[in-house]
Structure formats: structure tokens, C-alpha cells
Coordinates of C-alpha atoms and ligand atoms in Angstrom, one line a residue:
M1 CA 17.3 18.1 -14.7
D2 CA 15.0 19.0 -11.8
K3 CA 16.2 19.1 -8.3
I4 CA 14.6 19.4 -4.8
V5 CA 15.9 22.0 -2.5
I6 CA 15.3 22.0 1.2
E7 CA 16.0 24.3 4.2
G8 CA 15.9 21.9 7.2
G9 CA 14.6 22.4 10.5
T10 CA 10.8 22.6 10.4
V11 CA 8.7 20.7 12.7
L12 CA 6.1 19.0 10.7
K13 CA 2.4 19.4 11.6
G14 CA -0.9 18.9 9.9
T15 CA -2.7 16.5 7.8
V16 CA -1.3 14.3 4.7
K17 CA -3.6 12.1 2.5
I18 CA -2.2 9.0 1.2
S19 CA -2.0 8.4 -2.4
G20 CA -2.8 4.8 -4.1
A21 CA -0.1 2.3 -3.9
K22 CA 2.2 2.2 -7.1
N23 CA 2.9 -1.3 -6.8
A24 CA -0.7 -2.3 -6.0
A25 CA -1.6 -0.2 -9.2
L26 CA 0.9 -1.7 -11.8
P27 CA -0.3 -5.3 -11.3
V28 CA -4.0 -4.2 -11.4
I29 CA -3.6 -2.5 -14.6
A30 CA -1.7 -5.3 -16.1
A31 CA -4.7 -7.6 -15.1
C32 CA -6.9 -5.5 -17.4
L33 CA -5.3 -7.5 -20.2
L34 CA -6.9 -10.4 -19.3
T35 CA -10.3 -9.6 -20.8
G36 CA -11.9 -6.9 -22.9
G37 CA -14.7 -4.6 -21.6
R38 CA -14.2 -1.6 -19.8
H39 CA -12.5 -1.9 -16.4
Q40 CA -12.8 1.0 -13.8
I41 CA -10.2 1.5 -11.3
H42 CA -10.1 4.1 -8.4
N43 CA -7.3 5.7 -6.8
V44 CA -4.6 5.2 -9.3
P45 CA -1.6 7.5 -8.3
H46 CA -0.2 9.9 -10.8
L47 CA 3.3 8.4 -11.2
K48 CA 6.0 8.0 -13.9
D49 CA 5.7 4.2 -13.4
I50 CA 2.1 4.5 -14.1
Q51 CA 2.4 6.3 -17.1
T52 CA 5.2 4.0 -18.3
I53 CA 2.8 0.9 -18.1
R54 CA 0.1 2.8 -19.8
L55 CA 2.3 3.8 -22.6
I56 CA 3.4 0.0 -23.2
M57 CA 0.0 -1.4 -23.1
S58 CA -1.2 1.7 -25.2
R59 CA 1.1 0.6 -27.8
M60 CA -0.3 -3.0 -27.8
G61 CA -4.0 -1.5 -28.5
V62 CA -5.1 -0.7 -25.1
V63 CA -7.6 2.3 -24.5
F64 CA -7.1 4.4 -21.3
Q65 CA -9.3 7.2 -20.3
E66 CA -9.2 9.0 -17.2
D67 CA -12.3 11.0 -15.6
E68 CA -12.7 12.2 -12.1
G69 CA -10.2 10.2 -10.7
V70 CA -11.3 7.0 -12.0
L71 CA -8.9 5.3 -14.7
S72 CA -11.0 3.3 -17.4
V73 CA -9.3 0.7 -19.3
S74 CA -10.5 -1.3 -22.2
S75 CA -8.5 -4.0 -24.0
D76 CA -11.0 -4.7 -26.5
N77 CA -8.6 -4.0 -29.5
L78 CA -5.5 -5.8 -27.8
R79 CA -3.4 -6.2 -31.0
E80 CA 0.2 -6.3 -29.9
F81 CA 1.9 -8.5 -27.3
E82 CA 5.2 -6.8 -27.1
A83 CA 7.0 -4.6 -24.5
S84 CA 9.8 -2.8 -26.1
Y85 CA 13.4 -2.4 -24.7
D86 CA 13.1 1.6 -24.8
L87 CA 10.3 1.4 -21.8
V88 CA 11.1 -1.8 -20.1
K89 CA 14.6 -0.6 -19.3
T90 CA 12.7 2.3 -17.3
M91 CA 10.5 0.0 -15.5
R92 CA 11.4 -3.3 -14.7
A93 CA 8.0 -3.9 -13.3
S94 CA 7.1 -4.3 -17.2
I95 CA 7.5 -8.0 -16.6
L96 CA 4.0 -8.2 -15.2
L97 CA 2.6 -8.0 -18.6
I98 CA 3.7 -11.4 -19.5
G99 CA 1.1 -13.8 -17.2
P100 CA -1.8 -11.7 -18.5
L101 CA -0.7 -11.6 -22.3
L102 CA 0.0 -15.5 -22.2
A103 CA -3.4 -16.3 -20.6
R104 CA -5.1 -13.9 -23.2
L105 CA -3.4 -14.3 -26.2
G106 CA -0.9 -17.4 -25.7
K107 CA 1.9 -15.3 -26.6
A108 CA 4.2 -12.5 -25.3
K109 CA 7.2 -10.9 -26.3
I110 CA 8.9 -8.9 -23.7
S111 CA 12.3 -7.3 -23.2
M112 CA 14.4 -9.1 -20.6
P113 CA 14.6 -6.6 -17.5
G114 CA 18.2 -6.1 -16.6
G115 CA 19.7 -5.4 -13.0
C116 CA 19.2 -2.1 -11.3
A117 CA 20.7 0.1 -8.9
I118 CA 19.5 -2.0 -5.9
G119 CA 20.6 -5.7 -7.4
A120 CA 20.6 -8.1 -10.2
R121 CA 17.0 -8.8 -9.8
P122 CA 16.8 -11.7 -11.9
I123 CA 13.1 -13.1 -13.0
N124 CA 14.1 -16.8 -13.1
L125 CA 11.3 -17.7 -10.8
H126 CA 8.8 -16.1 -12.9
L127 CA 10.0 -17.8 -16.0
K128 CA 10.2 -21.5 -14.3
A129 CA 6.8 -21.0 -13.0
L130 CA 5.6 -20.2 -16.5
A131 CA 7.3 -23.2 -18.0
A132 CA 5.8 -25.6 -15.3
M133 CA 2.7 -24.1 -16.9
G134 CA 3.3 -25.2 -20.2
V135 CA 4.9 -21.9 -21.8
D136 CA 7.7 -22.4 -24.3
M137 CA 10.2 -19.5 -23.9
F138 CA 13.5 -18.6 -25.9
L139 CA 15.6 -15.4 -25.6
D140 CA 16.3 -13.6 -28.7
R141 CA 18.3 -10.2 -28.8
G142 CA 17.3 -9.6 -25.2
Y143 CA 13.8 -10.3 -25.6
I144 CA 11.8 -13.3 -24.1
N145 CA 9.7 -14.7 -26.4
A146 CA 7.0 -16.7 -25.1
Q147 CA 4.4 -19.1 -26.3
T148 CA 1.7 -21.7 -25.2
D149 CA -1.2 -23.4 -26.7
R150 CA -3.0 -23.3 -23.3
L151 CA -1.6 -22.7 -20.0
K152 CA -2.1 -25.5 -17.7
G153 CA -2.3 -25.3 -13.8
A154 CA 0.6 -26.4 -11.9
S155 CA 1.9 -27.1 -8.6
I156 CA 4.9 -24.2 -7.9
F157 CA 7.2 -23.6 -5.2
F158 CA 9.1 -20.4 -5.1
D159 CA 12.6 -20.7 -3.8
I160 CA 12.1 -17.2 -2.8
P161 CA 8.9 -15.4 -2.0
T162 CA 8.7 -12.9 -5.1
V163 CA 6.1 -10.1 -5.3
T164 CA 5.9 -9.6 -8.8
G165 CA 6.3 -13.3 -9.7
T166 CA 3.5 -14.3 -7.6
E167 CA 1.5 -11.5 -9.2
N168 CA 2.4 -12.8 -12.8
I169 CA 1.8 -16.3 -12.0
M170 CA -1.6 -15.4 -10.2
M171 CA -2.6 -13.5 -13.5
A172 CA -1.7 -16.4 -15.8
A173 CA -3.5 -19.2 -13.4
V174 CA -6.8 -17.4 -13.3
K175 CA -7.6 -18.6 -16.9
A176 CA -5.4 -21.9 -16.8
E177 CA -6.8 -25.4 -17.1
G178 CA -7.3 -26.7 -14.1
Q179 CA -5.8 -25.8 -10.4
T180 CA -2.6 -23.8 -9.8
I181 CA -1.2 -24.0 -6.3
L182 CA 1.4 -21.3 -5.4
K183 CA 3.7 -22.3 -2.3
N184 CA 6.0 -19.9 -0.6
S185 CA 4.3 -17.2 -2.6
A186 CA 4.4 -13.5 -1.4
A187 CA 1.9 -12.2 1.0
E188 CA 2.5 -8.7 0.6
P189 CA -1.0 -6.6 0.7
E190 CA -0.5 -5.8 -2.6
I191 CA -1.1 -9.5 -3.6
Q192 CA -4.3 -9.4 -2.0
N193 CA -5.3 -6.1 -3.8
L194 CA -4.6 -7.8 -7.0
A195 CA -6.5 -11.2 -5.9
D196 CA -9.4 -8.9 -4.9
M197 CA -9.1 -7.4 -8.5
L198 CA -9.1 -10.8 -10.1
R199 CA -12.1 -11.9 -8.2
G200 CA -14.0 -9.1 -9.1
M201 CA -13.2 -10.4 -12.8
G202 CA -14.6 -13.8 -11.8
A203 CA -11.6 -15.7 -11.1
H204 CA -11.2 -18.5 -8.4
I205 CA -8.6 -17.6 -5.6
E206 CA -8.1 -18.5 -2.3
G207 CA -5.2 -18.0 0.0
D208 CA -3.8 -14.7 -0.9
G209 CA -2.3 -12.7 2.1
T210 CA -0.6 -16.3 3.1
D211 CA 2.3 -18.4 1.6
T212 CA -0.2 -20.5 -0.2
I213 CA -2.4 -19.4 -3.1
I214 CA -4.8 -21.7 -4.8
I215 CA -6.4 -20.7 -8.0
D216 CA -8.8 -22.8 -10.0
G217 CA -8.7 -21.5 -13.7
V218 CA -11.9 -20.2 -15.3
D219 CA -12.8 -19.7 -19.0
D220 CA -14.4 -16.5 -18.9
L221 CA -13.5 -13.3 -17.0
R222 CA -15.4 -10.1 -17.0
P223 CA -14.2 -6.6 -16.5
A224 CA -14.2 -5.1 -13.0
Q225 CA -14.6 -2.1 -10.7
H226 CA -11.8 -1.9 -8.5
K227 CA -9.9 0.4 -5.9
I228 CA -6.2 0.7 -5.2
I229 CA -5.1 0.0 -1.8
P230 CA -3.3 3.3 -0.2
D231 CA 0.5 3.4 -0.5
R232 CA 1.9 1.7 2.6
I233 CA 5.5 2.9 1.6
E234 CA 4.6 6.5 1.3
A235 CA 2.5 6.5 4.4
G236 CA 5.7 4.8 6.3
T237 CA 7.9 7.5 4.7
F238 CA 5.6 10.3 6.3
M239 CA 5.7 8.5 9.7
I240 CA 9.3 8.7 9.6
A241 CA 9.5 12.2 8.6
A242 CA 7.0 13.2 11.5
T243 CA 9.5 11.1 13.9
M244 CA 12.7 12.8 12.5
T245 CA 11.2 16.1 13.0
Q246 CA 9.6 15.8 16.4
G247 CA 6.6 16.5 14.4
E248 CA 2.6 15.7 14.8
I249 CA 0.9 14.7 11.7
T250 CA -2.3 13.0 10.9
I251 CA -1.9 10.7 8.1
E252 CA -5.6 10.0 6.3
D253 CA -6.4 7.2 3.8
C254 CA -4.0 4.7 4.9
R255 CA -4.2 1.3 6.3
P256 CA -2.3 0.5 9.4
D257 CA -2.8 -3.2 9.4
H258 CA -0.4 -2.9 6.3
L259 CA 2.3 -1.4 8.6
P260 CA 2.6 -3.8 11.6
A261 CA 6.5 -3.7 11.4
V262 CA 6.9 -0.3 10.7
I263 CA 4.3 0.9 13.7
E264 CA 6.3 -1.6 16.1
K265 CA 9.7 0.0 15.2
L266 CA 8.5 3.5 15.2
Q267 CA 7.1 3.0 18.7
S268 CA 10.5 1.5 19.9
V269 CA 12.2 4.6 18.6
G270 CA 9.8 6.7 20.8
A271 CA 7.1 7.8 18.6
G272 CA 3.5 8.2 20.0
I273 CA 0.9 6.6 17.4
E274 CA -2.8 6.1 17.6
M275 CA -4.7 4.6 14.7
T276 CA -7.9 3.9 13.4
D277 CA -8.9 1.6 10.3
N278 CA -8.0 4.1 8.0
D279 CA -5.9 7.1 9.6
L280 CA -3.1 7.2 11.8
F281 CA -1.7 10.1 14.2
I282 CA 1.9 10.1 14.9
K283 CA 4.0 12.4 17.2
G284 CA 7.7 12.3 17.1
P285 CA 10.0 11.9 20.5
D286 CA 12.1 14.6 21.9
T287 CA 15.0 12.0 21.3
I288 CA 15.2 9.2 18.9
N289 CA 16.0 5.7 20.1
S290 CA 18.4 3.9 18.0
V291 CA 16.8 0.6 16.9
D292 CA 17.6 -2.1 14.8
I293 CA 15.9 -3.4 11.7
K294 CA 16.2 -6.2 9.3
T295 CA 14.3 -6.2 6.1
M296 CA 12.0 -9.2 5.6
P297 CA 9.1 -10.0 3.1
F298 CA 5.6 -9.1 4.7
P299 CA 4.6 -8.8 7.4
G300 CA 8.4 -8.1 8.2
F301 CA 9.8 -4.7 7.9
P302 CA 9.8 -3.5 4.0
T303 CA 13.0 -3.1 2.2
D304 CA 11.1 -0.2 0.8
L305 CA 11.5 1.9 3.8
Q306 CA 14.8 0.7 5.0
A307 CA 16.9 3.6 3.5
Q308 CA 14.1 6.2 5.2
F309 CA 14.6 4.2 8.3
M310 CA 18.5 4.6 7.9
A311 CA 18.1 8.4 7.6
M312 CA 16.5 8.5 10.7
M313 CA 19.0 6.5 12.7
C314 CA 21.7 8.9 11.5
I315 CA 20.2 11.1 14.3
A316 CA 19.3 8.6 16.8
N317 CA 20.9 8.5 20.3
G318 CA 23.1 5.6 19.9
S319 CA 23.9 3.0 17.3
S320 CA 21.8 0.5 15.2
I321 CA 22.2 -2.2 12.9
I322 CA 20.5 -2.1 9.9
K323 CA 20.1 -5.6 7.6
E324 CA 19.3 -5.7 4.3
T325 CA 18.1 -9.2 3.5
I326 CA 16.1 -8.6 0.1
F327 CA 18.3 -6.9 -2.4
E328 CA 22.0 -7.2 -2.5
N329 CA 23.1 -3.8 -3.2
R330 CA 20.4 -1.7 -1.4
F331 CA 22.8 0.7 0.7
I332 CA 23.7 3.2 -2.3
H333 CA 22.3 6.1 -0.1
V334 CA 24.8 5.5 2.4
S335 CA 27.6 7.4 0.7
E336 CA 25.1 10.3 0.0
L337 CA 24.1 10.4 3.7
K338 CA 27.7 10.3 4.6
R339 CA 28.2 13.5 2.8
M340 CA 25.4 15.0 4.9
G341 CA 27.9 13.9 7.8
A342 CA 26.4 10.6 8.8
D343 CA 28.6 8.0 10.3
I344 CA 27.5 4.3 8.8
S345 CA 29.9 1.6 8.2
I346 CA 28.8 -1.2 5.7
N347 CA 29.7 -5.0 6.5
G348 CA 28.3 -7.1 3.7
N349 CA 24.6 -6.9 3.9
Q350 CA 24.7 -5.1 7.3
A351 CA 25.0 -1.3 8.1
L352 CA 26.1 -0.1 11.2
V353 CA 24.6 3.6 12.1
R354 CA 25.9 5.6 14.8
G355 CA 23.7 8.4 15.4
K356 CA 25.2 11.8 15.5
D357 CA 23.4 15.2 17.0
R358 CA 22.8 16.4 13.6
L359 CA 23.2 16.2 9.8
L360 CA 24.5 18.8 7.7
A361 CA 22.9 20.3 4.5
A362 CA 24.5 19.3 1.1
P363 CA 24.2 18.7 -2.3
V364 CA 23.2 15.1 -2.8
M365 CA 22.4 12.7 -5.6
A366 CA 19.3 10.5 -5.8
T367 CA 20.2 6.8 -6.9
D368 CA 16.9 5.1 -6.9
L369 CA 13.3 5.5 -5.6
R370 CA 13.6 4.8 -2.1
A371 CA 17.1 6.1 -1.5
S372 CA 16.0 9.7 -2.9
A373 CA 13.2 9.4 -0.4
S374 CA 15.8 9.0 2.5
L375 CA 17.7 11.9 1.3
V376 CA 14.7 14.2 1.3
L377 CA 14.1 13.1 5.0
A378 CA 17.6 13.7 5.8
G379 CA 17.5 17.1 4.1
L380 CA 14.4 17.9 6.3
V381 CA 16.5 17.8 9.5
A382 CA 19.8 18.7 8.0
E383 CA 21.2 22.0 9.4
D384 CA 23.5 24.6 8.3
G385 CA 21.9 25.8 4.6
R386 CA 20.1 24.0 1.9
T387 CA 20.2 20.4 0.8
E388 CA 19.7 20.1 -2.8
V389 CA 18.8 16.5 -4.1
S390 CA 19.5 16.0 -7.7
R391 CA 18.2 13.4 -10.2
I392 CA 14.9 13.2 -8.7
Y393 CA 13.0 11.7 -11.7
H394 CA 13.6 8.6 -9.3
L395 CA 11.1 9.9 -6.8
D396 CA 8.8 10.9 -9.7
R397 CA 8.6 7.2 -10.2
G398 CA 7.0 6.3 -6.9
Y399 CA 5.8 9.4 -4.7
E400 CA 2.8 11.6 -6.0
A401 CA 3.3 15.1 -5.3
L402 CA 5.9 14.5 -2.6
E403 CA 7.0 18.0 -2.4
E404 CA 3.4 19.5 -2.2
K405 CA 2.6 17.1 0.5
F406 CA 5.7 18.2 2.6
Q407 CA 5.0 21.8 2.0
A408 CA 1.3 21.3 3.3
L409 CA 3.0 20.0 6.5
G410 CA 5.3 23.3 6.8
A411 CA 8.4 21.9 5.4
M412 CA 10.6 24.4 3.6
I413 CA 10.9 22.3 0.2
R414 CA 10.7 23.3 -3.4
R415 CA 11.4 21.8 -6.8
E416 CA 13.5 23.8 -8.9
K417 CA 13.2 23.1 -12.6
A418 CA 16.5 23.0 -14.6
Ligands
EPU1 N1 14.2 -12.8 -7.0 C1 14.7 -14.0 -7.5 N2 14.3 -14.2 -8.7 C2 13.3 -14.0 -9.2 C3 12.3 -13.0 -8.6 C4 13.1 -12.4 -7.5 O1 15.7 -14.4 -7.2 O2 12.7 -14.6 -10.3 C5 14.9 -12.5 -5.7 C6 15.1 -10.9 -6.0 O3 16.2 -10.5 -6.5 C7 15.2 -10.4 -4.4 C8 13.9 -11.1 -4.0 O4 13.8 -12.1 -4.8 O5 16.3 -10.7 -4.1 C9 12.5 -10.5 -3.7 O6 12.3 -9.9 -4.9 P1 11.0 -9.7 -5.3 O7 10.6 -10.5 -6.8 O8 9.6 -9.9 -4.4 O9 10.7 -8.2 -5.9 P2 10.1 -7.4 -7.1 O10 8.8 -8.0 -7.4 O11 11.0 -7.2 -8.3 C10 8.5 -5.9 -5.7 C11 8.5 -4.1 -5.7 C12 9.6 -3.6 -5.3 C13 10.1 -4.3 -3.8 C14 10.0 -5.6 -3.9 C15 10.3 -6.4 -2.3 C16 6.8 -4.0 -7.4 C17 6.8 -3.4 -8.7 N3 8.1 -3.8 -6.9 O12 9.8 -5.9 -6.4 O13 9.4 -2.1 -4.9 O14 11.2 -3.7 -3.3 O15 9.1 -6.1 -4.3 O16 9.2 -6.0 -1.6 O17 6.3 -4.5 -6.8 C18 9.9 -0.1 -5.0 O18 8.6 0.1 -5.1 O19 10.8 0.9 -4.9 C19 10.3 -1.4 -5.3 C20 11.8 -1.7 -5.5

């Protein structure tokens, strides 16, 4: 298995360009199931999760073509409606296919996603909303079999704001009969990006980016041209890397307005930040101040940057409290960071990080996507040798060309093939 080897201690300097967002691209690709014709999607990142959704949809009869960075998707010959266990188990976001399949074909058979390293991650809210829209469902041998004669608009209240749940129901609702109102919906930028794609297809959607989304169903949709937003989590990861290494980097093709809490926290840590609409310059401080964070739905601090922020707090001046409110088991990186000398104690969903003068290089193991990124960041500042991060297939699910991008900023980082 490949590993990433890092010799820490380099001050990062230069410019990095942010890729399209994985979590925006996945629902947009799923939305191409809603109607035939040739959709054209720009800025799709080259990631394992994108390959996975393409593979699942290819098995359904969808044709993909990539030319000069533009992904063309045609679901004219959509003939299957099944997402099988062998692929869904590698990517839970496959559940995003159920909404558009029901809207287009009135049926879907999707392997029920299990739990994952960061939590149980149920999909009850997706299923409850679909039931309210007139979908009959039963579970058979681990598969959700869903069927409807006609999706009907409904008023849906999500007990918890769910990102993929909101996206799934938006995709189901665009072709439903009548109006669907989603209350306590997620407001993440990825939702707005999907809403833009759906509007480009002729859908009637209002309120995306707030906690109430109103969708008036239409009979016909058309193929769309769409650009994926920059990955705010990738941008945040490079911002933290610059701060940790006392570096100075320019982050191109990012959306600072998608990073309000991260910018505020990094300024409190001591980083100097200047930004325009699409670029950001960040300079790390001489001493990193310790700062508390609490993960929250957008516009709060994203859970997908919690592990990376914690790696930074390991070398901060003082102690910080990190509270994870989204996923119940998202501290799996802690035991690996401790192997590098970090001083962290966990009490329920709260971690107390006592900053140390330094972290020490060590072999560590990636356990999920964002945990892996935090270990790479820790490796960039670790002293006394090489940090080897194994099981990096997790990183390849969500970071495009991570080591090349860090190399271009001067980091001593490379991938070693097994
Ligand atoms: N939840 C339920 N029932 C549901 C759905 C969610 O109880 O039916 C709970 C979850 O267990 C969690 C909370 O609601 O406690 C929020 O989960 P959400 O549904 O928003 O998460 P998700 O849609 O499965 C997306 C991202 C995650 C990101 C979360 C939170 C995609 C493909 N995935 O997951 O991204 O952490 O939102 O922002 O968009 C990652 O990229 O590394 C990643 C894990």
C-alpha cells in the first residue's frame, strides 16, 4: 500500500490552486440522472470518490467523457437503477443517487450504507423525507428498494440539518408534483452549488443557502452547463498548513466567503490574512495562539477541518478545547497525533489539547479522509526524522494531487509506492 513520507521543518512559500470541491461535484454528477441530453460539468476534481460515483452510474448506463477538463455526462440510456454493495461500501455518498433515480424512473435499489470510521451516520432523515413524498420502501438483504408512481411535494422538517439529505430531497423534489418545502435544511455552499446546477436544468428552487428551501416541481428538465465551486476544505487545509509552518502562501481559486469561521479562527490564532473574491494570502505567525473551536453546520466551523485544526493546536502556545458536535466518533486521529508526542485528552465529544513546543516524526496510520490530512500537517512540522503516513487511499478519496501541491510550496513530501 502507498504511503506518504514527510521530512518536516520546511516553511511553506508560494502559490497553490484549489481544485473543485468533492462534496459539490458528487451531488452535481448525481443530478445528471434527472434528465437525458449532454450535461457539461467544469472543474470536477480527479479523486477516487468521483471515480466511484462514475463507476456506479456507468453500470446504470450513463456515459461519461472527459475533454480538456470538462466532464460530459449523458444519461440518455439509463437502464439500471441499482447501486451495489461492492461500491456503496467504499463511498457512503452513493445514497445521493436515490433522489434523482426516483425522480427520473420512479424506482431505485441502493445498498444501505453502513457506519464509517467517524460515526454511525444513519440515513433515516433521507428515507423519512422520501416517504413523505410518496415513496414506498423496504429493506431486503441490505438493499433499500424504493418505488413511487409519482413523487409528491411535501413539507419536510429535518430534525438535524443534513447535507446529503437536503441534496437528495432537492433532487427528488425538482420533478415532484407540486411544492416541496424543506425546513431546517443544510445551508452549506455545496447545497447552493447543487441548486445552481438544478436551476440551470430548469428547476424552480428558492432559499438555498438558508434553512428553508422551496422547490416547485416541473415536468421537464434540460441538460446543463455547470462549474463546480472550489473545495473549501482543501483551501482550509492549506491555510492551516501555512499557519503551522510560519509560511506565506497565496491560495488561488478559492472562495473566502465559504470559509467565514475558518478565517476568523485563523486570525485569532495569529495568522495574517488578505483576500479578494477568489484568492487569499495567508502568513503564519511566529507563535501560534491556542484557540477553542466547536464544529457546527455552515456557517459554523466545519467538522471536515476539525482534525487539521487540532494538529495545529498540538503546537500552539497554551491549551485549547475542541468540541465535535456533528459526528460522534471524529477523534480517531487523536491516538495517531499522540504517537507524534501530542498531549490530548478526550472527554466525550470534547478534546483538550495542551500545546507543546514540538511534534516528533513517527510512522502513523490514516483512518479517514480528514484525519489523514491532519497527520500530513503534523508531519510537515514534526522534528527528528521522517513521518510516514500509511493507508493514504483515504487521502486520495478527497485531496487532488496533495503531495504535488505541497511539494510546489517547498515541503519535503513524497509518495512511496508499495
Ligand atoms: N444524520 C442523521 N440522519 C440522517 C442524516 C444525517 O442522524 O439521515 C446526522 C449525522 O449522523 C450527523 C449529522 O446528521 O450527525 C450531519 O450529517 P450530514 O448528513 O450532514 O452528513 P453527510 O451528508 O453524510 C456531508 C459530507 C461530509 C461532511 C458532512 C458534514 C458529502 C458527500 N459528505 O456528509 O464530508 O463531514 O456533510 O458537513 O457531502 C468528508 O468530505 O470528509 C466528509 C465526511
